[in-house]
Coordinates of C-alpha atoms and ligand atoms in Angstrom, one line a residue:
Chain A
X28 CA 0.0 0.0 0.0
X29 CA 1.3 3.4 -1.0
X30 CA 1.1 6.3 1.5
X31 CA 2.2 9.6 -0.1
X32 CA 3.3 12.2 2.3
X33 CA 5.5 15.2 2.9
X34 CA 8.6 15.3 5.1
X35 CA 9.4 18.7 6.4
X36 CA 12.9 19.5 7.6
X37 CA 12.7 22.0 10.4
X38 CA 16.5 22.2 10.4
X39 CA 16.4 23.7 7.0
X40 CA 13.1 25.7 6.8
X41 CA 13.9 29.4 6.8
X42 CA 10.3 30.5 7.1
X43 CA 10.1 32.3 3.8
X44 CA 6.5 31.4 3.0
X45 CA 7.3 30.4 -0.6
X46 CA 5.4 27.1 -0.1
X47 CA 2.4 29.1 1.1
X48 CA 2.2 31.3 -1.9
X49 CA 3.1 28.6 -4.3
X50 CA 0.4 26.4 -2.8
X51 CA -2.2 29.1 -3.1
X52 CA -1.2 30.0 -6.6
X53 CA -1.4 26.5 -7.9
X54 CA -4.5 25.5 -6.1
X55 CA -6.6 28.6 -6.6
X56 CA -6.2 28.1 -10.3
X57 CA -6.4 24.3 -10.2
X58 CA -9.0 21.7 -9.6
X59 CA -9.3 22.5 -5.9
X60 CA -9.9 26.2 -6.5
X61 CA -10.7 28.8 -6.3
X62 CA -9.5 29.7 -2.8
X63 CA -11.4 32.7 -1.8
X64 CA -10.0 35.8 -0.1
X65 CA -11.9 38.6 1.5
X66 CA -10.6 42.1 1.9
X67 CA -7.1 41.1 0.9
X68 CA -5.9 44.7 1.0
X69 CA -8.3 45.8 3.7
X70 CA -8.0 46.2 7.4
X71 CA -9.2 42.8 8.3
X72 CA -8.1 40.4 5.6
X73 CA -9.1 36.8 5.6
X74 CA -8.8 33.9 3.2
X75 CA -8.5 30.2 2.5
X76 CA -5.1 28.5 2.7
X77 CA -4.1 24.9 2.6
X78 CA -0.7 25.5 4.1
X79 CA 0.6 28.0 6.7
X80 CA 4.1 28.7 8.0
X81 CA 4.2 29.5 11.7
X82 CA 7.0 30.6 13.8
X83 CA 7.9 29.5 17.3
X84 CA 10.6 30.6 19.7
X85 CA 12.2 27.9 21.8
X86 CA 14.1 28.8 24.9
X87 CA 14.7 32.0 26.8
X88 CA 16.7 35.0 25.7
X89 CA 19.6 34.9 25.0
X90 CA 19.5 31.2 24.5
X91 CA 16.7 31.1 22.0
X92 CA 16.1 29.4 18.8
X93 CA 13.5 30.3 16.1
X94 CA 11.7 27.4 14.6
X95 CA 9.7 28.0 11.4
X96 CA 7.0 25.4 11.2
X97 CA 5.0 24.8 8.0
X98 CA 1.7 23.1 8.6
X99 CA -0.8 21.5 6.2
X100 CA -3.0 18.4 6.3
X101 CA -0.9 15.5 7.5
X102 CA -2.9 12.9 5.5
X103 CA -3.2 10.8 8.7
X104 CA -3.1 7.1 8.2
X105 CA -6.0 6.8 10.7
X106 CA -7.7 10.1 10.0
X107 CA -10.3 11.1 12.6
X108 CA -11.8 13.6 10.2
X109 CA -13.0 10.9 7.8
X110 CA -15.4 8.6 9.8
X111 CA -17.3 11.6 11.3
X112 CA -18.2 13.1 7.9
X113 CA -22.0 12.3 7.5
X114 CA -22.0 12.5 3.7
X115 CA -18.8 10.6 2.8
X116 CA -17.4 13.8 1.2
X117 CA -14.3 13.4 3.2
X118 CA -12.4 10.2 2.3
X119 CA -9.0 8.6 2.2
X120 CA -7.9 7.2 -1.1
X121 CA -7.0 3.6 -0.8
X122 CA -4.6 3.7 -3.7
X123 CA -2.2 6.4 -2.3
X124 CA -3.5 7.4 1.1
X125 CA -4.3 11.0 0.2
X126 CA -7.2 12.4 2.3
X127 CA -9.6 14.4 0.1
X128 CA -12.9 16.3 0.2
X129 CA -15.4 15.8 -2.6
X130 CA -16.8 19.3 -3.0
X131 CA -19.9 18.1 -4.7
X132 CA -21.0 16.1 -1.7
X133 CA -19.8 18.3 1.1
X134 CA -22.7 20.0 2.9
X135 CA -20.4 22.4 4.8
X136 CA -21.3 21.1 8.3
X137 CA -17.7 21.7 9.6
X138 CA -17.8 18.5 11.7
X139 CA -14.6 17.2 10.1
X140 CA -12.8 20.4 11.1
X141 CA -13.8 19.8 14.7
X142 CA -12.6 16.3 14.4
X143 CA -9.1 17.2 13.1
X144 CA -6.7 18.0 16.0
X145 CA -4.3 19.9 13.8
X146 CA -6.5 22.8 12.6
X147 CA -5.7 22.3 8.9
X148 CA -9.2 22.2 7.4
X149 CA -10.6 25.5 6.4
X150 CA -14.1 26.2 5.2
X151 CA -14.4 28.2 2.0
X152 CA -16.6 31.1 3.0
X153 CA -17.9 31.6 -0.5
X154 CA -18.2 28.1 -1.9
X155 CA -19.3 26.9 1.5
X156 CA -17.4 23.6 1.4
X157 CA -14.5 22.3 3.4
X158 CA -11.1 22.6 1.9
X159 CA -7.7 21.3 2.7
X160 CA -4.4 20.2 1.2
X161 CA -4.8 17.7 -1.6
X162 CA -1.1 16.9 -1.8
X163 CA -1.5 18.5 -5.3
X164 CA -3.3 15.4 -6.5
X165 CA -4.0 17.2 -9.8
X166 CA -0.2 17.7 -10.3
X167 CA 1.6 14.6 -9.1
X168 CA -0.1 12.3 -11.6
X169 CA -0.1 14.7 -14.5
X170 CA 1.6 13.0 -17.4
X171 CA 2.0 16.2 -19.3
X172 CA 4.5 17.5 -16.8
X173 CA 8.1 16.3 -16.8
X174 CA 8.7 13.6 -14.2
X175 CA 10.7 16.0 -12.1
X176 CA 7.8 18.3 -11.7
X177 CA 5.2 15.8 -10.7
X178 CA 5.5 17.0 -7.1
X179 CA 3.3 19.2 -4.9
X180 CA 3.7 22.9 -5.6
X181 CA 5.1 23.6 -2.2
X182 CA 7.9 21.1 -2.7
X183 CA 8.7 22.6 -6.1
X184 CA 8.8 26.1 -4.5
X185 CA 10.9 25.5 -1.4
X186 CA 14.3 27.3 -2.0
X187 CA 16.1 25.4 0.8
X188 CA 14.7 21.9 -0.1
X189 CA 13.1 21.7 3.3
X190 CA 10.2 19.7 1.8
X191 CA 10.5 16.2 0.6
X192 CA 7.7 14.2 -1.1
X193 CA 7.3 10.5 -1.5
X194 CA 5.9 7.2 -0.3
X195 CA 6.5 6.7 3.4
X196 CA 5.5 3.1 3.2
X197 CA 8.4 2.3 0.9
X198 CA 11.3 1.8 3.2
X199 CA 13.8 2.7 0.5
X200 CA 12.2 6.0 -0.6
X201 CA 13.9 9.3 0.0
X202 CA 11.3 10.3 2.6
X203 CA 11.5 7.0 4.5
X204 CA 15.3 7.2 4.6
X205 CA 15.2 10.8 5.7
X206 CA 12.7 9.9 8.5
X207 CA 14.7 7.0 9.8
X208 CA 18.2 8.6 9.5
X209 CA 17.2 12.0 10.9
X210 CA 14.8 11.2 13.7
X211 CA 11.6 12.1 11.8
X212 CA 8.6 12.4 14.0
X213 CA 4.8 12.9 13.9
X214 CA 2.7 15.7 15.4
X215 CA 0.5 15.1 18.5
X216 CA 1.1 11.3 18.6
X217 CA -1.1 11.2 21.7
X218 CA -4.3 10.9 19.5
X219 CA -3.3 7.9 17.5
X220 CA -4.0 9.6 14.2
X221 CA -0.7 8.3 12.7
X222 CA 0.0 11.3 10.5
X223 CA 1.7 10.4 7.3
X224 CA 3.6 13.7 7.1
X225 CA 6.6 13.8 9.2
X226 CA 8.9 16.5 10.5
X227 CA 12.7 16.3 10.9
X228 CA 14.0 18.0 14.0
X229 CA 16.6 20.7 14.5
X230 CA 20.0 19.1 14.4
X231 CA 23.3 20.5 15.5
X232 CA 26.5 19.5 13.7
X233 CA 29.4 19.4 16.2
X234 CA 32.9 17.9 16.1
X235 CA 34.9 17.2 19.2
X236 CA 38.5 18.2 18.9
X237 CA 40.9 16.8 21.5
X238 CA 44.0 18.6 22.7
X239 CA 46.3 16.0 21.3
X240 CA 44.8 16.6 17.9
X241 CA 46.0 20.3 18.1
X242 CA 49.4 19.6 19.6
X243 CA 51.5 16.7 18.5
X244 CA 53.1 14.9 21.5
X245 CA 55.8 13.3 19.4
X246 CA 56.9 16.5 17.7
X247 CA 60.6 15.9 16.9
X248 CA 61.5 19.5 16.4
X249 CA 59.2 20.6 19.2
X250 CA 58.0 23.2 16.8
X251 CA 54.7 23.6 18.5
X252 CA 55.8 22.8 22.0
X253 CA 56.2 25.2 24.9
X254 CA 59.6 26.7 24.6
X255 CA 61.8 27.2 27.6
X256 CA 62.0 30.8 28.4
X257 CA 65.7 31.9 28.5
X258 CA 67.0 33.7 31.5
X259 CA 67.4 37.5 30.9
X260 CA 71.1 37.2 31.6
X261 CA 71.6 34.4 29.2
X262 CA 72.9 35.1 25.8
X263 CA 70.3 34.9 23.1
X264 CA 70.1 34.0 19.5
X265 CA 73.6 32.3 19.4
X266 CA 74.5 28.8 18.5
X267 CA 74.9 27.6 22.1
X268 CA 71.3 28.3 23.1
X269 CA 69.0 25.6 22.1
X270 CA 65.2 26.4 21.7
Chain B
X15 CA -15.2 26.3 20.4
X16 CA -17.3 29.0 19.0
X17 CA -20.9 28.4 20.0
X18 CA -23.1 28.4 16.9
X19 CA -26.6 29.5 17.6
X20 CA -28.0 27.1 15.0
X21 CA -26.6 24.2 17.0
X22 CA -27.7 25.7 20.3
X23 CA -31.3 26.0 19.1
X24 CA -31.2 22.6 17.4
X25 CA -30.1 20.7 20.5
X26 CA -32.3 22.6 23.0
X27 CA -35.4 22.5 20.8
X28 CA -35.3 18.8 19.9
X29 CA -34.4 18.0 23.5
X30 CA -37.6 19.7 24.7
X31 CA -39.5 18.0 22.0
X32 CA -38.2 14.5 22.9
X33 CA -38.8 15.1 26.6
X34 CA -42.3 16.3 26.0
X35 CA -43.1 13.2 23.9
X36 CA -41.6 10.9 26.5
X37 CA -43.7 12.7 29.2
X38 CA -46.8 12.1 27.2
X39 CA -46.0 8.5 26.7
X40 CA -45.1 7.9 30.3
X41 CA -48.5 9.4 31.3
X42 CA -50.3 7.1 28.9
X43 CA -48.5 4.0 30.3
X44 CA -49.4 5.0 33.8
X45 CA -53.0 5.7 33.0
X46 CA -53.3 2.3 31.1
X47 CA -52.3 0.5 34.3
X48 CA -54.7 2.8 36.1
X49 CA -52.1 4.6 38.2
X50 CA -53.3 7.9 36.7
X51 CA -56.7 9.1 35.6
X52 CA -57.2 8.9 31.8
X53 CA -56.8 12.3 30.2
X54 CA -59.0 13.2 27.1
X55 CA -57.5 12.0 23.8
X56 CA -57.0 15.5 22.5
X57 CA -54.4 15.9 25.3
X58 CA -52.2 13.5 23.5
X59 CA -53.1 14.8 20.1
X60 CA -52.2 18.4 20.9
X61 CA -49.2 17.4 23.0
X62 CA -47.8 15.4 20.1
X63 CA -48.3 18.4 17.9
X64 CA -46.3 20.6 20.2
X65 CA -43.6 18.0 20.5
X66 CA -43.5 17.7 16.7
X67 CA -43.4 21.5 16.3
X68 CA -40.3 21.6 18.7
X69 CA -38.6 18.8 16.7
X70 CA -39.3 20.6 13.4
X71 CA -38.1 23.9 14.9
X72 CA -34.8 22.2 15.8
X73 CA -34.5 20.7 12.3
X74 CA -35.0 24.1 10.8
X75 CA -32.4 25.7 13.1
X76 CA -29.9 23.0 12.1
X77 CA -30.2 24.0 8.4
X78 CA -28.7 27.4 9.3
X79 CA -25.5 25.6 10.3
X80 CA -25.0 24.1 6.9
X81 CA -23.1 25.7 4.0
X82 CA -25.2 23.7 1.5
X83 CA -28.6 22.9 3.1
X84 CA -30.0 21.8 -0.3
X85 CA -27.6 18.8 -0.1
X86 CA -28.6 17.9 3.5
X87 CA -30.2 14.6 2.3
X88 CA -26.7 13.4 1.6
X89 CA -25.8 13.4 5.2
X90 CA -27.7 10.1 5.8
X91 CA -25.1 8.3 3.9
X92 CA -22.4 7.5 6.5
X93 CA -24.5 6.1 9.4
X94 CA -22.1 3.3 9.8
X95 CA -19.4 5.6 11.1
X96 CA -20.8 9.0 11.8
X97 CA -23.0 9.9 14.8
X98 CA -24.0 13.0 12.9
X99 CA -25.3 10.9 10.1
X100 CA -27.2 8.7 12.6
X101 CA -28.8 11.8 14.1
X102 CA -29.9 12.9 10.7
X103 CA -31.7 9.6 10.2
X104 CA -33.1 9.2 13.7
X105 CA -34.5 12.8 13.9
X106 CA -36.9 12.5 11.0
X107 CA -37.8 9.0 12.0
X108 CA -38.8 10.3 15.5
X109 CA -40.8 13.1 13.9
X110 CA -42.7 10.6 11.8
X111 CA -43.3 8.3 14.8
X112 CA -44.6 11.2 16.9
X113 CA -46.8 12.3 14.1
X114 CA -48.3 8.8 13.8
X115 CA -48.7 8.7 17.5
X116 CA -50.8 11.9 17.4
X117 CA -52.8 10.7 14.5
X118 CA -53.5 7.3 16.1
X119 CA -54.8 9.2 19.2
X120 CA -56.8 11.6 17.1
X121 CA -58.5 8.9 15.1
X122 CA -58.7 6.6 18.1
X123 CA -57.2 3.8 16.1
X124 CA -56.9 0.4 17.8
X125 CA -54.9 -2.7 17.1
X126 CA -58.2 -4.4 16.2
X127 CA -58.4 -2.1 13.2
X128 CA -55.3 -3.9 12.0
X129 CA -56.7 -7.3 12.8
X130 CA -55.2 -8.0 16.3
X131 CA -57.9 -7.4 18.9
X132 CA -56.8 -6.7 22.5
X133 CA -58.6 -5.5 25.5
X134 CA -56.2 -2.6 26.2
X135 CA -57.5 0.9 25.5
X136 CA -55.2 2.8 23.2
X137 CA -53.2 -0.4 22.4
X138 CA -52.0 0.8 18.9
X139 CA -50.9 4.2 20.4
X140 CA -48.9 2.2 23.0
X141 CA -47.2 0.2 20.3
X142 CA -46.4 3.2 18.1
X143 CA -45.4 5.2 21.1
X144 CA -43.0 2.4 22.2
X145 CA -41.2 2.7 18.9
X146 CA -41.0 6.5 19.3
X147 CA -39.7 6.1 22.8
X148 CA -36.8 4.0 21.5
X149 CA -36.1 6.6 18.8
X150 CA -36.3 9.4 21.3
X151 CA -33.6 7.8 23.5
X152 CA -31.6 6.9 20.4
X153 CA -31.7 10.5 19.4
X154 CA -30.4 11.6 22.8
X155 CA -27.6 9.1 22.3
X156 CA -26.8 10.4 18.8
X157 CA -26.8 14.0 19.8
X158 CA -24.6 13.4 22.9
X159 CA -22.2 11.1 21.0
X160 CA -21.7 13.7 18.2
X161 CA -19.7 15.7 20.9
X162 CA -18.6 12.9 23.2
X163 CA -16.9 10.9 20.3
X164 CA -14.3 13.5 19.6
X165 CA -11.7 12.3 22.0
X166 CA -9.4 15.3 21.8
X167 CA -12.1 17.7 22.8
X168 CA -11.5 16.5 26.3
X169 CA -14.3 18.5 27.9
X170 CA -16.8 16.6 25.8
X171 CA -15.2 13.2 25.6
X172 CA -17.1 11.7 28.5
X173 CA -20.3 9.7 29.1
X174 CA -21.5 12.6 31.1
X175 CA -22.1 14.5 27.9
X176 CA -24.6 11.9 26.8
X177 CA -26.2 11.8 30.2
X178 CA -26.5 15.5 30.4
X179 CA -28.1 15.9 26.9
X180 CA -30.6 13.2 27.9
X181 CA -31.5 14.6 31.3
X182 CA -31.6 18.2 30.1
X183 CA -34.0 17.2 27.3
X184 CA -36.2 15.2 29.7
X185 CA -36.2 18.0 32.3
X186 CA -37.3 20.6 29.8
X187 CA -39.9 18.3 28.2
X188 CA -41.4 17.2 31.5
X189 CA -41.6 20.8 32.7
X190 CA -43.4 21.8 29.5
X191 CA -45.7 18.8 30.0
X192 CA -46.5 20.1 33.5
X193 CA -47.5 23.5 32.1
X194 CA -49.4 21.9 29.3
X195 CA -51.2 19.6 31.7
X196 CA -52.2 22.5 34.0
X197 CA -54.0 23.8 30.9
X198 CA -55.5 20.6 29.5
X199 CA -55.4 17.9 32.1
X200 CA -55.1 19.3 35.6
X201 CA -55.2 15.8 37.1
X202 CA -51.7 15.1 35.7
X203 CA -50.0 18.2 36.9
X204 CA -48.5 16.6 40.1
X205 CA -47.4 13.5 38.1
X206 CA -45.4 15.5 35.6
X207 CA -44.3 18.0 38.2
X208 CA -42.8 15.4 40.4
X209 CA -40.9 13.8 37.6
X210 CA -39.7 17.3 36.5
X211 CA -38.3 17.8 40.0
X212 CA -36.6 14.4 40.1
X213 CA -35.0 14.8 36.7
X214 CA -34.0 18.4 37.3
X215 CA -32.2 17.5 40.5
X216 CA -30.5 14.5 38.8
X217 CA -29.2 16.7 36.0
X218 CA -28.1 19.3 38.5
X219 CA -25.8 16.6 39.9
X220 CA -24.6 15.3 36.6
X221 CA -23.9 18.7 35.1
X222 CA -22.1 19.8 38.3
X223 CA -20.1 16.6 37.9
X224 CA -19.1 17.5 34.4
X225 CA -18.2 21.0 35.5
X226 CA -16.0 19.6 38.2
X227 CA -14.5 17.1 35.8
X228 CA -13.7 19.9 33.3
X229 CA -12.1 22.0 35.9
X230 CA -9.7 19.2 36.7
X231 CA -8.9 18.3 33.2
X232 CA -5.3 17.8 32.2
X233 CA -4.8 18.5 28.5
X234 CA -3.0 15.8 26.6
X235 CA -1.8 18.1 23.8
X236 CA 0.7 20.8 24.6
X237 CA 2.7 23.1 22.5
X238 CA 5.5 20.6 22.8
X239 CA 3.6 17.7 21.2
X240 CA 2.0 20.1 18.7
X241 CA 5.3 21.0 17.1
X242 CA 7.4 18.1 18.4
X243 CA 10.0 20.1 20.2
X244 CA 11.0 19.1 23.7
X245 CA 11.6 22.3 25.6
X246 CA 9.9 23.7 28.7
X247 CA 9.6 27.2 27.2
X248 CA 8.2 27.5 23.7
X249 CA 6.1 30.5 22.6
X250 CA 4.5 31.1 19.3
X251 CA 5.8 34.3 17.6
X252 CA 3.6 34.1 14.5
X253 CA 0.6 32.0 13.5
X254 CA 1.5 32.7 9.9
X255 CA -1.0 35.4 8.9
X256 CA -2.1 38.8 10.1
X257 CA -5.8 38.6 9.5
X258 CA -8.3 36.1 10.8
X259 CA -9.1 32.7 9.3
X260 CA -11.7 30.0 9.8
X261 CA -9.3 28.5 12.4
X262 CA -9.3 31.7 14.5
X263 CA -13.0 32.3 14.2
X264 CA -14.7 28.9 14.6
X265 CA -12.6 27.5 17.5
X266 CA -12.5 30.4 19.9
X267 CA -15.6 31.7 21.8
X268 CA -14.2 35.2 21.7
X269 CA -16.2 36.3 24.8
X270 CA -14.5 38.4 27.5
X271 CA -13.4 36.2 30.5
X272 CA -15.9 37.9 32.8
X273 CA -18.8 37.2 30.4
X274 CA -17.6 33.6 29.9
X275 CA -17.6 33.0 33.7
X276 CA -20.9 34.7 34.3
X277 CA -22.7 32.6 31.7
X278 CA -22.0 29.6 33.8
X279 CA -23.7 31.2 36.8
X280 CA -26.5 32.4 34.6
X281 CA -27.3 28.9 33.5
X282 CA -26.8 27.4 36.9
X283 CA -29.4 29.8 38.3
X284 CA -31.9 29.8 35.4
X285 CA -31.9 26.0 34.7
X286 CA -32.2 24.7 38.3
X287 CA -33.4 26.8 41.3
X288 CA -35.6 29.4 39.5
X289 CA -37.7 26.9 37.5
X290 CA -38.0 24.6 40.6
X291 CA -39.4 27.4 42.7
X292 CA -41.8 28.5 39.9
X293 CA -42.8 24.9 39.4
X294 CA -43.5 24.4 43.0
X295 CA -45.7 27.5 43.3
X296 CA -47.3 26.8 39.9
X297 CA -48.3 23.3 41.0
X298 CA -49.7 24.5 44.3
X299 CA -51.7 27.3 42.6
X300 CA -52.4 25.3 39.4
X301 CA -51.2 28.4 37.6
X302 CA -50.6 28.0 33.9
X303 CA -48.7 31.3 33.5
X304 CA -46.4 30.4 36.4
X305 CA -45.6 26.9 35.0
X306 CA -45.2 28.3 31.5
X307 CA -42.8 30.9 32.7
X308 CA -40.9 28.2 34.6
X309 CA -40.5 26.4 31.2
X310 CA -39.5 29.6 29.3
X311 CA -37.0 30.6 32.0
X312 CA -35.5 27.1 32.0
X313 CA -35.3 27.1 28.3
X314 CA -33.4 30.4 28.3
X315 CA -31.1 28.9 30.9
X316 CA -30.6 25.9 28.6
X317 CA -29.6 28.2 25.8
X318 CA -26.9 29.6 28.2
X319 CA -26.0 26.1 29.3
X320 CA -25.4 25.0 25.6
X321 CA -23.5 28.2 24.9
X322 CA -21.2 27.4 27.8
X323 CA -20.9 23.8 26.8
X324 CA -19.5 24.8 23.5
X325 CA -17.4 27.8 24.7
X326 CA -15.8 25.7 27.4
X327 CA -14.4 23.1 25.0
X328 CA -10.8 23.7 24.2
X329 CA -9.7 22.4 20.8
X330 CA -6.1 21.4 20.5
X331 CA -5.8 23.2 17.2
X332 CA -6.0 26.4 19.3
X333 CA -2.4 25.8 20.3
X334 CA -1.4 26.6 16.7
X335 CA -3.3 29.9 16.6
X336 CA -2.1 32.0 19.6
X337 CA -0.2 34.9 18.2
X338 CA -0.8 37.2 15.3
X339 CA 2.3 39.4 15.0
Ligands
SF4_411 S1 -4.3 16.3 9.5 FE1 -6.5 16.6 10.0 S2 -7.5 16.9 8.1 FE2 -5.6 15.9 7.6 S3 -6.0 13.7 7.6 FE3 -5.3 14.3 9.7 S4 -7.1 14.7 10.8 FE4 -7.7 14.7 8.7
SF4_412 S1 -17.9 19.8 6.2 FE1 -18.2 18.5 4.4 S2 -16.4 17.2 4.4 FE2 -16.6 18.1 6.5 S3 -17.8 16.6 7.7 FE3 -19.3 18.1 6.8 S4 -19.9 17.2 4.8 FE4 -18.1 16.1 5.5

């Protein structure tokens, strides 16, 4: 069974929101669109997004770290949003594990949004149906695109390569290797939703240098050794003084 | 959660309708075994009509919650997994059963008209009513489980939610039955009144239990599990957008803390002591206005109770929507 998913590397994400705008651009003009906005240039703008980048500060000044945190539907393997839907508009595709909403069936009751702990479903205030990330299902199978571009729009846009896309059930896929080698984790594991999307943690690269790696103990010419300090009365810089 | 008035009216109106019907049926059972005087049949007919009107009122209110009410029929599709879908099936079924119950009383139909003669008066109504009773309790279960089944809405995820929905509906329905009996069948006033007192006291206890439970809740989701970083001090600096979104509107009640707190006291006063005092005086004086105002005041209290029920629930998604910046 295939389970497509995103792996998001928090070590690399710089919080540029390129994935947000790219997602909106692709999807508002694609099959999942449009994604309505209200008062985009007004005082109180609001709109429909599938992906948001949030920022968290970890630690206390001066020892802080800024974590940029992109969040979209995690395409849970046991999605609590699906069984609660009374119409069957919310469903999980058996063939690739993508969780989708059928806009023609959705009655806009918002129950699925209540049943998602991650706050990634957003009702479209104009079309009155529930919307969420589709993993660019209208892109990733598009044979008219070159193979390298059959990826979600956010993955294509990310300038730092913080977003990987692939089958997390295939142990040899790029995403599975990234998860297992870099300590990939799921969000809110306490609810048993088994999110397919994973996050890679912040990682520090450190090397330990020992003293004897800086100073050679067996230095024959003692070039780097501590030199004996000559007495002030001693003659200096002649051939009897050995340094 | 943001309390939606459509859902507040839906749950309170159908609760009263279910309770009123259950009160009527209880009275019929008691009078069949001659524990109560037999009321005139128009008592049941008009009573069923009132119950039906309340159920219809609730259904109409629920449509205001939907983005696409014209597709509402689709929501019966997933009854295998969704409590909402089950409610959507049981509510019209109950409406139908209550309507038939009223018609059977009105036409005074008997089982012998269908070919099974019995010696019991109103036997067909008892049979139809029994089915409606089952549906009414099933509807309480569905309504309560819609909320109780979302396990991460920890304030709701408890059997107390189902119990409270059931008992609140019964209390308000029996209170309405008391007022209605004072007007149509005075001999039944004390019967309905006594049950109202018992149920109201019971739900006072169970609602207090859920308030206490909610005060002691320990939330399983924290900002640490939400973003998967293990550090004692994490604060959100930006939720990713400056304006509002569905997530900032639909999951926060938005009321000032003093208002939020006072709504709790408003409902605790309006649902329990005030109606009980009015009910007592109304029963003693056989006063229809006093009993009716007891029902209306309790209904207003129940609106406040439902508002508080929604507002008090803390959705874990709120962790992600704390800071605009
Ligand atoms: S992240 Fe939310 S919307 Fe997406 S599959 Fe999981 S529960 Fe459903
Ligand atoms: S809003 Fe639409 S997708 Fe969500 S539960 Fe209701 S009908 Fe299903």
